[in-house]
Coordinates of C-alpha atoms and ligand atoms in Angstrom, one line a residue:
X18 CA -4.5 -34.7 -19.9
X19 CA -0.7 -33.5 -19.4
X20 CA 0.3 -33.5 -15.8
X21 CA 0.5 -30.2 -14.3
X22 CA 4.4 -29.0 -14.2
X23 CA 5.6 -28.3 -10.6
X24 CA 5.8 -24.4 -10.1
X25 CA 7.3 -22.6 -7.8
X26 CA 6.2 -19.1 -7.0
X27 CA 9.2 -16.1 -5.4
X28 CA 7.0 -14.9 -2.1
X29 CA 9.5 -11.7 -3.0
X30 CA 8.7 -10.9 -6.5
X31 CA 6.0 -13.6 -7.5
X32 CA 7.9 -14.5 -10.3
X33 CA 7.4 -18.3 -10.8
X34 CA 10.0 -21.1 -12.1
X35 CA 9.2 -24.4 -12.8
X36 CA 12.3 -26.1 -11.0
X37 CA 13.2 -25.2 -7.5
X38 CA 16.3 -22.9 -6.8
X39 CA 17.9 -21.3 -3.5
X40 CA 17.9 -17.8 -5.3
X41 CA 15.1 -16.4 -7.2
X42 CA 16.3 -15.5 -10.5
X43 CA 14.6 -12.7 -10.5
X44 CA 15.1 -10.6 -8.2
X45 CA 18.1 -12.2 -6.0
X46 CA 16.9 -13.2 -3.1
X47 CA 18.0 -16.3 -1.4
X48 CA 15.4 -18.6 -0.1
X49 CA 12.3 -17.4 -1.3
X50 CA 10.5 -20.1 -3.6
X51 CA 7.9 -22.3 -2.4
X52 CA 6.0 -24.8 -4.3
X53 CA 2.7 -23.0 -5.8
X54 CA -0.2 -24.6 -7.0
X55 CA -0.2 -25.9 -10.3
X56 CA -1.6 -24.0 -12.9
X57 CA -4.3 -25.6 -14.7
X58 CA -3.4 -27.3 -18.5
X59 CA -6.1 -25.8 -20.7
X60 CA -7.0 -28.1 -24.1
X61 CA -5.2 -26.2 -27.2
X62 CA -8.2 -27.0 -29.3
X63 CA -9.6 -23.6 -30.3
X64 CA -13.2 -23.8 -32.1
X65 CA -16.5 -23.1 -30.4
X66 CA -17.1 -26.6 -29.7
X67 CA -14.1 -26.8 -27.2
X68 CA -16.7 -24.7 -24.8
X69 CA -15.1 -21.2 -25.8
X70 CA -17.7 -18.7 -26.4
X71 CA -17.2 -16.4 -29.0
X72 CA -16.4 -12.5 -27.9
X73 CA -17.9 -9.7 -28.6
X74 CA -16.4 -6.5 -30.0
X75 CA -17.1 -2.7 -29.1
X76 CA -15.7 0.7 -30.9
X77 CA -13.7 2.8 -28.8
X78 CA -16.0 5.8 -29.2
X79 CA -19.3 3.3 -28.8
X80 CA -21.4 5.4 -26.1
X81 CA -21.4 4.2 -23.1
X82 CA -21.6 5.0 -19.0
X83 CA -18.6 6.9 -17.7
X84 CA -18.2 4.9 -14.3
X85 CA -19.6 7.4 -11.8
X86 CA -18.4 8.5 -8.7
X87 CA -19.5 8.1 -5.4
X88 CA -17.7 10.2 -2.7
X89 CA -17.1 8.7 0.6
X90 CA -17.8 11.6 2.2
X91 CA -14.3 12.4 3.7
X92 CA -13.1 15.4 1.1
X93 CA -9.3 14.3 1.5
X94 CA -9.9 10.6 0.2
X95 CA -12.2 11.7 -2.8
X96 CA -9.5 13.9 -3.9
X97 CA -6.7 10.5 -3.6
X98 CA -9.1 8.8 -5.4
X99 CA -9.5 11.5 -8.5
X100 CA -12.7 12.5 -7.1
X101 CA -14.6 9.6 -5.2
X102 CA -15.3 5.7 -5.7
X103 CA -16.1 3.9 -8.1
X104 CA -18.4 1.1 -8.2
X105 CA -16.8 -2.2 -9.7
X106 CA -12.9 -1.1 -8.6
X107 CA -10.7 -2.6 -6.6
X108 CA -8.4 -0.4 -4.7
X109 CA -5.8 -1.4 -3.0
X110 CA -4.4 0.3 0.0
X111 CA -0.7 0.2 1.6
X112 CA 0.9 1.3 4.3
X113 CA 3.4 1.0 7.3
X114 CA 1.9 -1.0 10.4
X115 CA 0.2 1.4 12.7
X116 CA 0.0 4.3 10.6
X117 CA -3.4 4.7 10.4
X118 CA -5.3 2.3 7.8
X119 CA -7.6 0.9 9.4
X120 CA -9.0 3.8 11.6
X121 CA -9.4 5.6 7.9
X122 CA -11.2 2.7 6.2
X123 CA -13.4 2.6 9.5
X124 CA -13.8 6.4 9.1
X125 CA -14.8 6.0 5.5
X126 CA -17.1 3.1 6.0
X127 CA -18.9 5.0 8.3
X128 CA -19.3 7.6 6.4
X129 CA -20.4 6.0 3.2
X130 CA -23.2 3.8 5.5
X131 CA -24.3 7.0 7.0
X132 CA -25.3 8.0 3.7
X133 CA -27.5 4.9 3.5
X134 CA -25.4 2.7 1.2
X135 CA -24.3 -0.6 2.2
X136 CA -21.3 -1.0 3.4
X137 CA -18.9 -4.1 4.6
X138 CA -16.3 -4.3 6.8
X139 CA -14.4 -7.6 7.3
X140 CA -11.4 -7.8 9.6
X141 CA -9.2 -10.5 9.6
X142 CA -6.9 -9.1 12.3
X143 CA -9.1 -7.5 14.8
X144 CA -12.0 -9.2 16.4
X145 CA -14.9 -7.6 15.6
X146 CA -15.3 -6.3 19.4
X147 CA -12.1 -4.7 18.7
X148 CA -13.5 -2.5 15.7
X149 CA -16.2 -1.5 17.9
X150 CA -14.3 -0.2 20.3
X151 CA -12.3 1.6 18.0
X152 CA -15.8 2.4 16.0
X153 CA -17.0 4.0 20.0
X154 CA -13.9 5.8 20.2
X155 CA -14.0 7.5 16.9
X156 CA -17.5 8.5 17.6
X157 CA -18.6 6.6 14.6
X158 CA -21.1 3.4 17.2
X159 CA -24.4 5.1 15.2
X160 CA -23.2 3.6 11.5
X161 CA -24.6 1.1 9.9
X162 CA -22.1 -0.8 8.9
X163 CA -22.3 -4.5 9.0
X164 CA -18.8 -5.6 10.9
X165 CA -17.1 -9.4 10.8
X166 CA -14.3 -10.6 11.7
X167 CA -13.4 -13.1 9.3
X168 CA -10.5 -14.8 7.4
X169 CA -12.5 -17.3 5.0
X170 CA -12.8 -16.0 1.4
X171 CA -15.1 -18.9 0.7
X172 CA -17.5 -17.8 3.5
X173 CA -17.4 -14.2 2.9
X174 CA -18.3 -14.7 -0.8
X175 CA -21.1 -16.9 0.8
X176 CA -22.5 -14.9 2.8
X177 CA -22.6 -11.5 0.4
X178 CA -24.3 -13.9 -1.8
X179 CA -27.1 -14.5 0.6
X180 CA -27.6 -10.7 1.0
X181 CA -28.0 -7.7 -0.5
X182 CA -25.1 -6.3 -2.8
X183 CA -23.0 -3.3 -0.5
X184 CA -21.6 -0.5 -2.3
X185 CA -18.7 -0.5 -0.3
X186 CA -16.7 -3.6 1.4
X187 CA -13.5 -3.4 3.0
X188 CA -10.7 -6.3 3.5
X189 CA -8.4 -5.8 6.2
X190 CA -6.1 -7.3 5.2
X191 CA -5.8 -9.3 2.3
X192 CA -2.8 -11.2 3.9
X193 CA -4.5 -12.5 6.3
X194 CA -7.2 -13.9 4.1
X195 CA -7.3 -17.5 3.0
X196 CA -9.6 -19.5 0.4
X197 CA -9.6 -23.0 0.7
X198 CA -9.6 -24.3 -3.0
X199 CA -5.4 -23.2 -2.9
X200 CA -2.9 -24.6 -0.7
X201 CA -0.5 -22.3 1.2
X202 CA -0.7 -20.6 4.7
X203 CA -2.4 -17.4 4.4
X204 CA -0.3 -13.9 3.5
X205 CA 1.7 -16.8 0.9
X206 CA 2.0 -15.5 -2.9
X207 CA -0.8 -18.1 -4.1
X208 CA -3.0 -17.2 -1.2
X209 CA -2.6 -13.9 -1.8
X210 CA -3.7 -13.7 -5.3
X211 CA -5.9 -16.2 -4.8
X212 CA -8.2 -14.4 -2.4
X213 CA -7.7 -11.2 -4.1
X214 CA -8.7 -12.6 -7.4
X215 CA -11.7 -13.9 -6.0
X216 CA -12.9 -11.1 -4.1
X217 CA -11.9 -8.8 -7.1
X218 CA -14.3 -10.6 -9.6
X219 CA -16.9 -10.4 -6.9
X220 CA -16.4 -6.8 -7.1
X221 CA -15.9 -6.3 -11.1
X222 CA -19.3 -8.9 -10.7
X223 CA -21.8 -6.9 -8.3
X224 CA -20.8 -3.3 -8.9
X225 CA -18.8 -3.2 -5.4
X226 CA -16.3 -1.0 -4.7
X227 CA -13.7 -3.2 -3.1
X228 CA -10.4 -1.9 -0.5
X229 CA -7.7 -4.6 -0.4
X230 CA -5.6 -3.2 2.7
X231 CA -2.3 -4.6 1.8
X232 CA 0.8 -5.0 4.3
X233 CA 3.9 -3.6 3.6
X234 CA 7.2 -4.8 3.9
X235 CA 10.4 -3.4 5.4
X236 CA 11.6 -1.9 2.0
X237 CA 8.3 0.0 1.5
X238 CA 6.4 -2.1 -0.9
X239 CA 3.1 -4.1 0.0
X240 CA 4.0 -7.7 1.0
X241 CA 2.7 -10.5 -1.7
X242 CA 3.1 -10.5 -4.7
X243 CA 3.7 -7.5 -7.2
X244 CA 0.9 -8.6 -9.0
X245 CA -1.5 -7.3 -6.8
X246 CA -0.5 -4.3 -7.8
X247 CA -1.2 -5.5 -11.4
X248 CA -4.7 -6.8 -10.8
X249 CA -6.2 -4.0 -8.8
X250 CA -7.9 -0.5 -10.2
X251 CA -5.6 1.8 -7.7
X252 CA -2.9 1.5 -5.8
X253 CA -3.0 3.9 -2.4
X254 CA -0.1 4.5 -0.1
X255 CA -0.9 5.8 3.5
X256 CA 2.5 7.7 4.6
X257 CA 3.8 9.5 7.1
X258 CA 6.2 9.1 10.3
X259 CA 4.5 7.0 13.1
X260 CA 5.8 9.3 15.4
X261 CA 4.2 13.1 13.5
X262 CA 0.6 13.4 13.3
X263 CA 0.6 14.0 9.7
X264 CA -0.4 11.6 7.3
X265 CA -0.4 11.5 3.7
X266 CA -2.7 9.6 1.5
X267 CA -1.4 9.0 -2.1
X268 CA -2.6 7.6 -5.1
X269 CA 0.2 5.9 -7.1
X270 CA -1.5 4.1 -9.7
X271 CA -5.1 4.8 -10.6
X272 CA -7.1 3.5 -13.8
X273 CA -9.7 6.6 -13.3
X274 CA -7.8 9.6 -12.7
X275 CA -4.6 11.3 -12.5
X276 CA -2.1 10.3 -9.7
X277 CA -1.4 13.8 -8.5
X278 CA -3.7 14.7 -5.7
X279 CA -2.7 13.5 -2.6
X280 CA -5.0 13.8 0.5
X281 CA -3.8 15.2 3.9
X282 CA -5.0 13.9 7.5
X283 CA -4.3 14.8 11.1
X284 CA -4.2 11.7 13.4
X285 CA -5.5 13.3 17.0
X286 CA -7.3 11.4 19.8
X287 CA -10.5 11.2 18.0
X288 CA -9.6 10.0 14.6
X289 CA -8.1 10.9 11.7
X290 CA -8.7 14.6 11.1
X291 CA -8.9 16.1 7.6
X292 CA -6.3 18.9 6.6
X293 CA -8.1 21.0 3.6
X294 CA -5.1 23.8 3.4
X295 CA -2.1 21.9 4.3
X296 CA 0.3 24.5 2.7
X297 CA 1.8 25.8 6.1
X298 CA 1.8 22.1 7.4
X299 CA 5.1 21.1 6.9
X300 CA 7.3 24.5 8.1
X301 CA 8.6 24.3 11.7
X302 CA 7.5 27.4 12.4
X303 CA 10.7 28.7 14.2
X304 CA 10.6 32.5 14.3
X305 CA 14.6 32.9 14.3
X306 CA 16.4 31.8 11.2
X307 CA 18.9 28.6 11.7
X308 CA 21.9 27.3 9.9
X309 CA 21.4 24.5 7.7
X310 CA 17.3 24.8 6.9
X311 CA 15.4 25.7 3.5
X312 CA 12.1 26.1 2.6
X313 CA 11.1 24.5 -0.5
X314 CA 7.7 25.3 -2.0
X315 CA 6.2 21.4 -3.6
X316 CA 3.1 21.1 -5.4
X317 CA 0.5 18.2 -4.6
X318 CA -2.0 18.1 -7.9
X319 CA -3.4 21.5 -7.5
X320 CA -2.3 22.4 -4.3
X321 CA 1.2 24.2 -2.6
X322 CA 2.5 22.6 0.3
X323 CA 5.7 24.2 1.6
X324 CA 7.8 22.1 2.6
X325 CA 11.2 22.4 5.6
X326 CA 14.8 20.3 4.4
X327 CA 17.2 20.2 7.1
X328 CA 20.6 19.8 7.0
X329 CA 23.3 18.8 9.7
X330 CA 26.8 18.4 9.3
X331 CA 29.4 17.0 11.5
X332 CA 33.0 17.0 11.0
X333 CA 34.6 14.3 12.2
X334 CA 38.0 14.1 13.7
X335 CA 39.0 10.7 13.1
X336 CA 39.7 8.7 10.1
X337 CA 36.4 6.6 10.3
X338 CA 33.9 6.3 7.6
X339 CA 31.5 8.9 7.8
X340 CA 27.6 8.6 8.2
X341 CA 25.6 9.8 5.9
X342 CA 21.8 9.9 7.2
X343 CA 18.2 10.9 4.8
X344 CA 14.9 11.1 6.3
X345 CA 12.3 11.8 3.8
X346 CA 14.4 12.2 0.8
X347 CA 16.1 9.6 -1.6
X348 CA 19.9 8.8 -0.2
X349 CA 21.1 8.0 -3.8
X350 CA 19.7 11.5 -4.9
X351 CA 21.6 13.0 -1.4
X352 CA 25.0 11.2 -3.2
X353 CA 24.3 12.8 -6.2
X354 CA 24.1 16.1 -5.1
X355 CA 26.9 16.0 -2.6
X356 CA 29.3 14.7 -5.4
X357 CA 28.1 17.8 -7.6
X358 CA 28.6 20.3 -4.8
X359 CA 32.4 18.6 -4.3
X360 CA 33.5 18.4 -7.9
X361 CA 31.7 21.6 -9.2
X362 CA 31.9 23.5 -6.5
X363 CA 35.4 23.0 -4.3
X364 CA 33.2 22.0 -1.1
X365 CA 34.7 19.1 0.8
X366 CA 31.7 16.8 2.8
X367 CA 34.4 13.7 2.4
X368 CA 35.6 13.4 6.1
X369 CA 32.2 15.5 7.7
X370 CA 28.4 12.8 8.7
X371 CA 25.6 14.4 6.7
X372 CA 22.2 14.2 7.9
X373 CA 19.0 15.5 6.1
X374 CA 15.8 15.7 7.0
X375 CA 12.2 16.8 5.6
X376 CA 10.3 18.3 8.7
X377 CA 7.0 16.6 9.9
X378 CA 6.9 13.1 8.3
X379 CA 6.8 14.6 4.6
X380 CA 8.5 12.0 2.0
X381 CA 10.0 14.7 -0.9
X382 CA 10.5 12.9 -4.1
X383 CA 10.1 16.2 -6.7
X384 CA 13.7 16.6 -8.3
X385 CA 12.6 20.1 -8.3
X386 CA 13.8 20.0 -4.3
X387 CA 17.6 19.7 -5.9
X388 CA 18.5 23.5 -5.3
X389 CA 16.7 23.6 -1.5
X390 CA 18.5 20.2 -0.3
X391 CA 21.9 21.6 -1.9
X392 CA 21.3 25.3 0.0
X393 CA 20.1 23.3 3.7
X394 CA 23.9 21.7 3.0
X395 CA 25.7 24.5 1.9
X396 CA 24.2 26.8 4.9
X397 CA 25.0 23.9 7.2
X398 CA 28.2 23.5 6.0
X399 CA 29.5 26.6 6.7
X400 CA 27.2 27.5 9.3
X401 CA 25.5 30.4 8.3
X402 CA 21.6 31.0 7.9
X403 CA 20.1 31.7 4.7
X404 CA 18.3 34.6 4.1
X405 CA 14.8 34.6 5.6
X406 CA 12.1 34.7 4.0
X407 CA 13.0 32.5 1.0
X408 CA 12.3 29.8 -1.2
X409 CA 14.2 27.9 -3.2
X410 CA 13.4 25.7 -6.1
X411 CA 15.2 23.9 -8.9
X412 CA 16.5 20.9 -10.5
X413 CA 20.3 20.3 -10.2
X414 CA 22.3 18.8 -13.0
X415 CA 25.3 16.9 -13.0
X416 CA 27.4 19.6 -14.3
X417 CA 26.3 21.7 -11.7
X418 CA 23.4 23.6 -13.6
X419 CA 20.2 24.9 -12.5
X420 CA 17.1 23.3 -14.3
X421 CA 14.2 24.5 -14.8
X422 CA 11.5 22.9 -13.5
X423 CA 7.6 22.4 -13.5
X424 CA 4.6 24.9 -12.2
X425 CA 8.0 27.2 -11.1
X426 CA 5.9 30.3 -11.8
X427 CA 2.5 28.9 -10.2
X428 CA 5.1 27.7 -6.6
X429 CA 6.7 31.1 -6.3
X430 CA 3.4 32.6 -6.3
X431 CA 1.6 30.2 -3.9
X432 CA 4.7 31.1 -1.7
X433 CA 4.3 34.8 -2.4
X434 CA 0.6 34.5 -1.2
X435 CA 2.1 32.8 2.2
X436 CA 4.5 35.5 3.0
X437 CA 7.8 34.6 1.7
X438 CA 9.3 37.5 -0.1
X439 CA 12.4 35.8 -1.6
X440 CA 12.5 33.0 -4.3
X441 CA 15.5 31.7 -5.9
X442 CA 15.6 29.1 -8.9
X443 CA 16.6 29.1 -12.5
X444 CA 17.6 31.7 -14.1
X445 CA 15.2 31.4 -17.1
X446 CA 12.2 31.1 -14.8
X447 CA 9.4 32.2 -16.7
X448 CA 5.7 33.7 -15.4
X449 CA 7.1 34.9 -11.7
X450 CA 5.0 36.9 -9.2
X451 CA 5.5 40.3 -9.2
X452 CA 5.3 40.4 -5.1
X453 CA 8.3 38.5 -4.6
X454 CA 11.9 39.2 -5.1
X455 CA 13.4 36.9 -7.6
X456 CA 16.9 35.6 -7.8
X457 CA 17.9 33.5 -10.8
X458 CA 21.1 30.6 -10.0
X459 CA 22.4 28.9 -13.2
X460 CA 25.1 27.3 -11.3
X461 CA 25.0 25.6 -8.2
X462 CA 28.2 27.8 -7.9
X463 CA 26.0 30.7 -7.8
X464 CA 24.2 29.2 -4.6
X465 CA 27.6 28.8 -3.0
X466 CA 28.7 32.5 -3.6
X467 CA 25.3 33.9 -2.4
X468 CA 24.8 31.7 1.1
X469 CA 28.9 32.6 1.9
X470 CA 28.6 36.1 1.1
X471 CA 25.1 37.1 2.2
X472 CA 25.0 36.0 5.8
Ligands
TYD506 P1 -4.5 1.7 12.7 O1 -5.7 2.2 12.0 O2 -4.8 0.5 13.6 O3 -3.3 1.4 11.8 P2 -3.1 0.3 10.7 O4 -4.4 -0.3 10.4 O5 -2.5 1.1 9.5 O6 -2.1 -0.7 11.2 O7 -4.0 2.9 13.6 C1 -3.2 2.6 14.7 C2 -2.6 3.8 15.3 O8 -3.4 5.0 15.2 C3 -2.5 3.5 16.8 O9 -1.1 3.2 17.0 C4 -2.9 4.7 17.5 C5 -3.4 5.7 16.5 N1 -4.7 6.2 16.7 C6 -4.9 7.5 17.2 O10 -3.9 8.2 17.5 N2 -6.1 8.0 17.4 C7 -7.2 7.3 17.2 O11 -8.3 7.7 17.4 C8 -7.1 5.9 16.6 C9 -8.2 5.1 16.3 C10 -5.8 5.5 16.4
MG507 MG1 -5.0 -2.3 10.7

């Protein structure tokens, strides 16, 4: 047999090169590739008395079981999920340090065994007195659910072997898991994938559904390899600011469903705390109207959430290169629309710090929030409130024109049915609510005129 090639895996991307380099030439970054373990050489021979075995063939519209559902029992991860669990998936779940995924998954265990399913839950970064406490806190001490703290992959598989199959199990974390048949510290690309191979086909195997809680890393993707992502069923994200209560649980890849529902959750004293009607959630509720903050109405699958941009701008007095500050909201997109608002519109930001913020831990990524990011500047700019009472809602081109944008009619009236009384978005908005007053922009230029001369 050939002797396995040398390979050496990126514990950045997880690309893998057969010769050893200080940059990954991948995705750039310096010092990054350690030696993986080799793959195994299979024999090209291919007949059925190599030891292949021959594979069988379905239709597409063959009939067979939908996978069904099982909810957890907590409404606002069903609705993430597209509607519950299924058995046989592998989810995997992300999500800043301290923002809340364990107490959920402990939450959700709990649940589920309460129901009288099985359920698993295997720490590898608590001890399992820890979890208990955290279990007493929550209120949660009366579930059965069977609690380890363990790291081995090997032993885990071992002992689920030996008993009966759960419906649930959860892995916290999969970086800190190890399996002994691969070499590599645990939380190391090989490791990694290792263990979450292993633990997958255990799933895929037994009809388990399986939650991978994944670390992330300081840019915001889950630490390991990207093909975690790859070889899981769904990908969550947990989100919010450490420092609001509000947290946001997303689904951004999901082999069952769609990818639109998100599900909202309060963290109090006692746990996270579902939010069923979060539209009002992320306003600051101020009564008096204040330079430099609109209201933009966002849609979450089937549900409105209105959501607060704010804007601050400081002129500087000397030469030095000012700050420009996003919270919430892409910077590159903030660029974007400052360099429209400069070119089309004659407003200088060039010697003035920008800062702009979504209220209460809310991460805007809609393009549809163009036209309320571009009024939060051009109120803060020159200082005057916009009108109260509105919304504002439209996709901004480079040329400075207002796009239309999706659900527009649906938003306005959600808003309508919260009390705002003014919308303002593309001209050619179609389907708008007779209750509110509509005011249709087809230039940014337009915006510009109206916040200078309505104040
Ligand atoms: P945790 O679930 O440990 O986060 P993760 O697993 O994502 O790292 O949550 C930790 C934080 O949640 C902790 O800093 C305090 C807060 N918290 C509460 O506010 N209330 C509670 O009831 C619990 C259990 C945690
Ligand atoms: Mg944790």
């Amino acid at each position: 047999m050939a002797k396995p090639k040398k390979r050496y895996a990126c514990q950045a991307c997880g690309s893998v090169t057969h010769r050893w380099q200080g940059q990954c030439p991948d995705c750039s970054e310096w010092n990054t590739l350690v030696e993986d373990a080799p793959a195994t050489v299979f024999s090209l021979k291919h007949d059925l008395s190599s030891g292949g075995r021959a594979v069988e063939f379905v239709d597409l519209d063959k009939p067979g079981a939908l996978p069904i559902r099982q909810p957890t029992g907590l409404a606002e991860f069903d609705r993430a999920l597209g509607g519950g669990l299924v058995p046989g998936s592998a989810i995997l779940m992300g999500g800043d340090p301290g923002i809340g995924k364990s107490t959920l998954l402990l939450q959700a265990a709990a649940q589920i065994a309460r129901q009288g399913r099985g359920v698993i839950y295997v720490s590898g970064e608590e001890a399992a007195g820890q979890v208990r406490m955290r279990a007493a806190r929550l209120g949660l001490s009366d579930a059965p659910v069977k609690l380890a703290s363990a790291t081995g992959v090997r032993d885990i598989l071992t002992t689920l072997g030996q008993m009966e199959t759960p419906a649930f199990l959860v892995i916290d974390s999969i970086q800190t898991m190890h399996s002994d048949t691969i070499e590599g510290a645990p939380g190391t690309v090989s490791q990694v994938r290792g263990c979450a191979f292993e633990l997958i086909r255990y799933a895929k195997e037994n009809g388990v559904a399986l939650v991978l809680v994944g670390h992330v890393t300081k840019d915001g993707t889950i630490a390991g390899p990207r093909v975690l992502e790859h070889m899981v069923d769904v990908v969550m994200s947990f989100e919010g600011e450490r420092s609001h209560q509000y947290r946001i649980l997303r689904a951004l890849k999901n082999r069952f469903g769609a990818v639109d529902e998100i599900g909202v959750f309060s963290m109090a004293g006692e746990g996270l705390e579902e939010v069923a009607n979060p539209s009002m959630l992320f306003l600051s509720g101020r009564s008096e109207p204040m330079a430099g903050s609109a209201v933009f109405p966002a849609i979450e699958g089937t549900r409105p959430v209105l959501v607060e941009i704010q804007a601050l701008i400081v002129r500087l007095q000397s030469g030095a290169t000012p700050r420009r500050a996003v919270v919430g909201w892409d910077s590159g997109r903030l660029a974007m629309l400052l360099a429209v608002l400069e070119s089309r519109c004659g407003l200088n930001f060039s010697s003035a710090e920008v800062y702009l913020n979504v209220a209460g831990g809310y991460r805007l990524s809609d393009p549809a929030a163009d036209l309320a990011v571009a009024a939060a500047l051009v109120s803060a700019l020159a200082d005057r409130p916009l009108p109260e009472g509105s919304v504002w809602l439209g996709e901004v081109s480079l040329a400075g024109e207002i796009r239309p944008v999706a659900h527009g009619g649906l938003r306005l009236k959600e808003a309508a049915k919260l009390g705002f009384t003014r919308g303002h978005g593309p001209a050619d908005s179609k389907n708008l609510p007779s209750d509110l007053e509509f005011i249709g922009l087809g230039q940014l230029a337009n915006l510009v005129d109206r916040v200078i001369t309505s104040a």
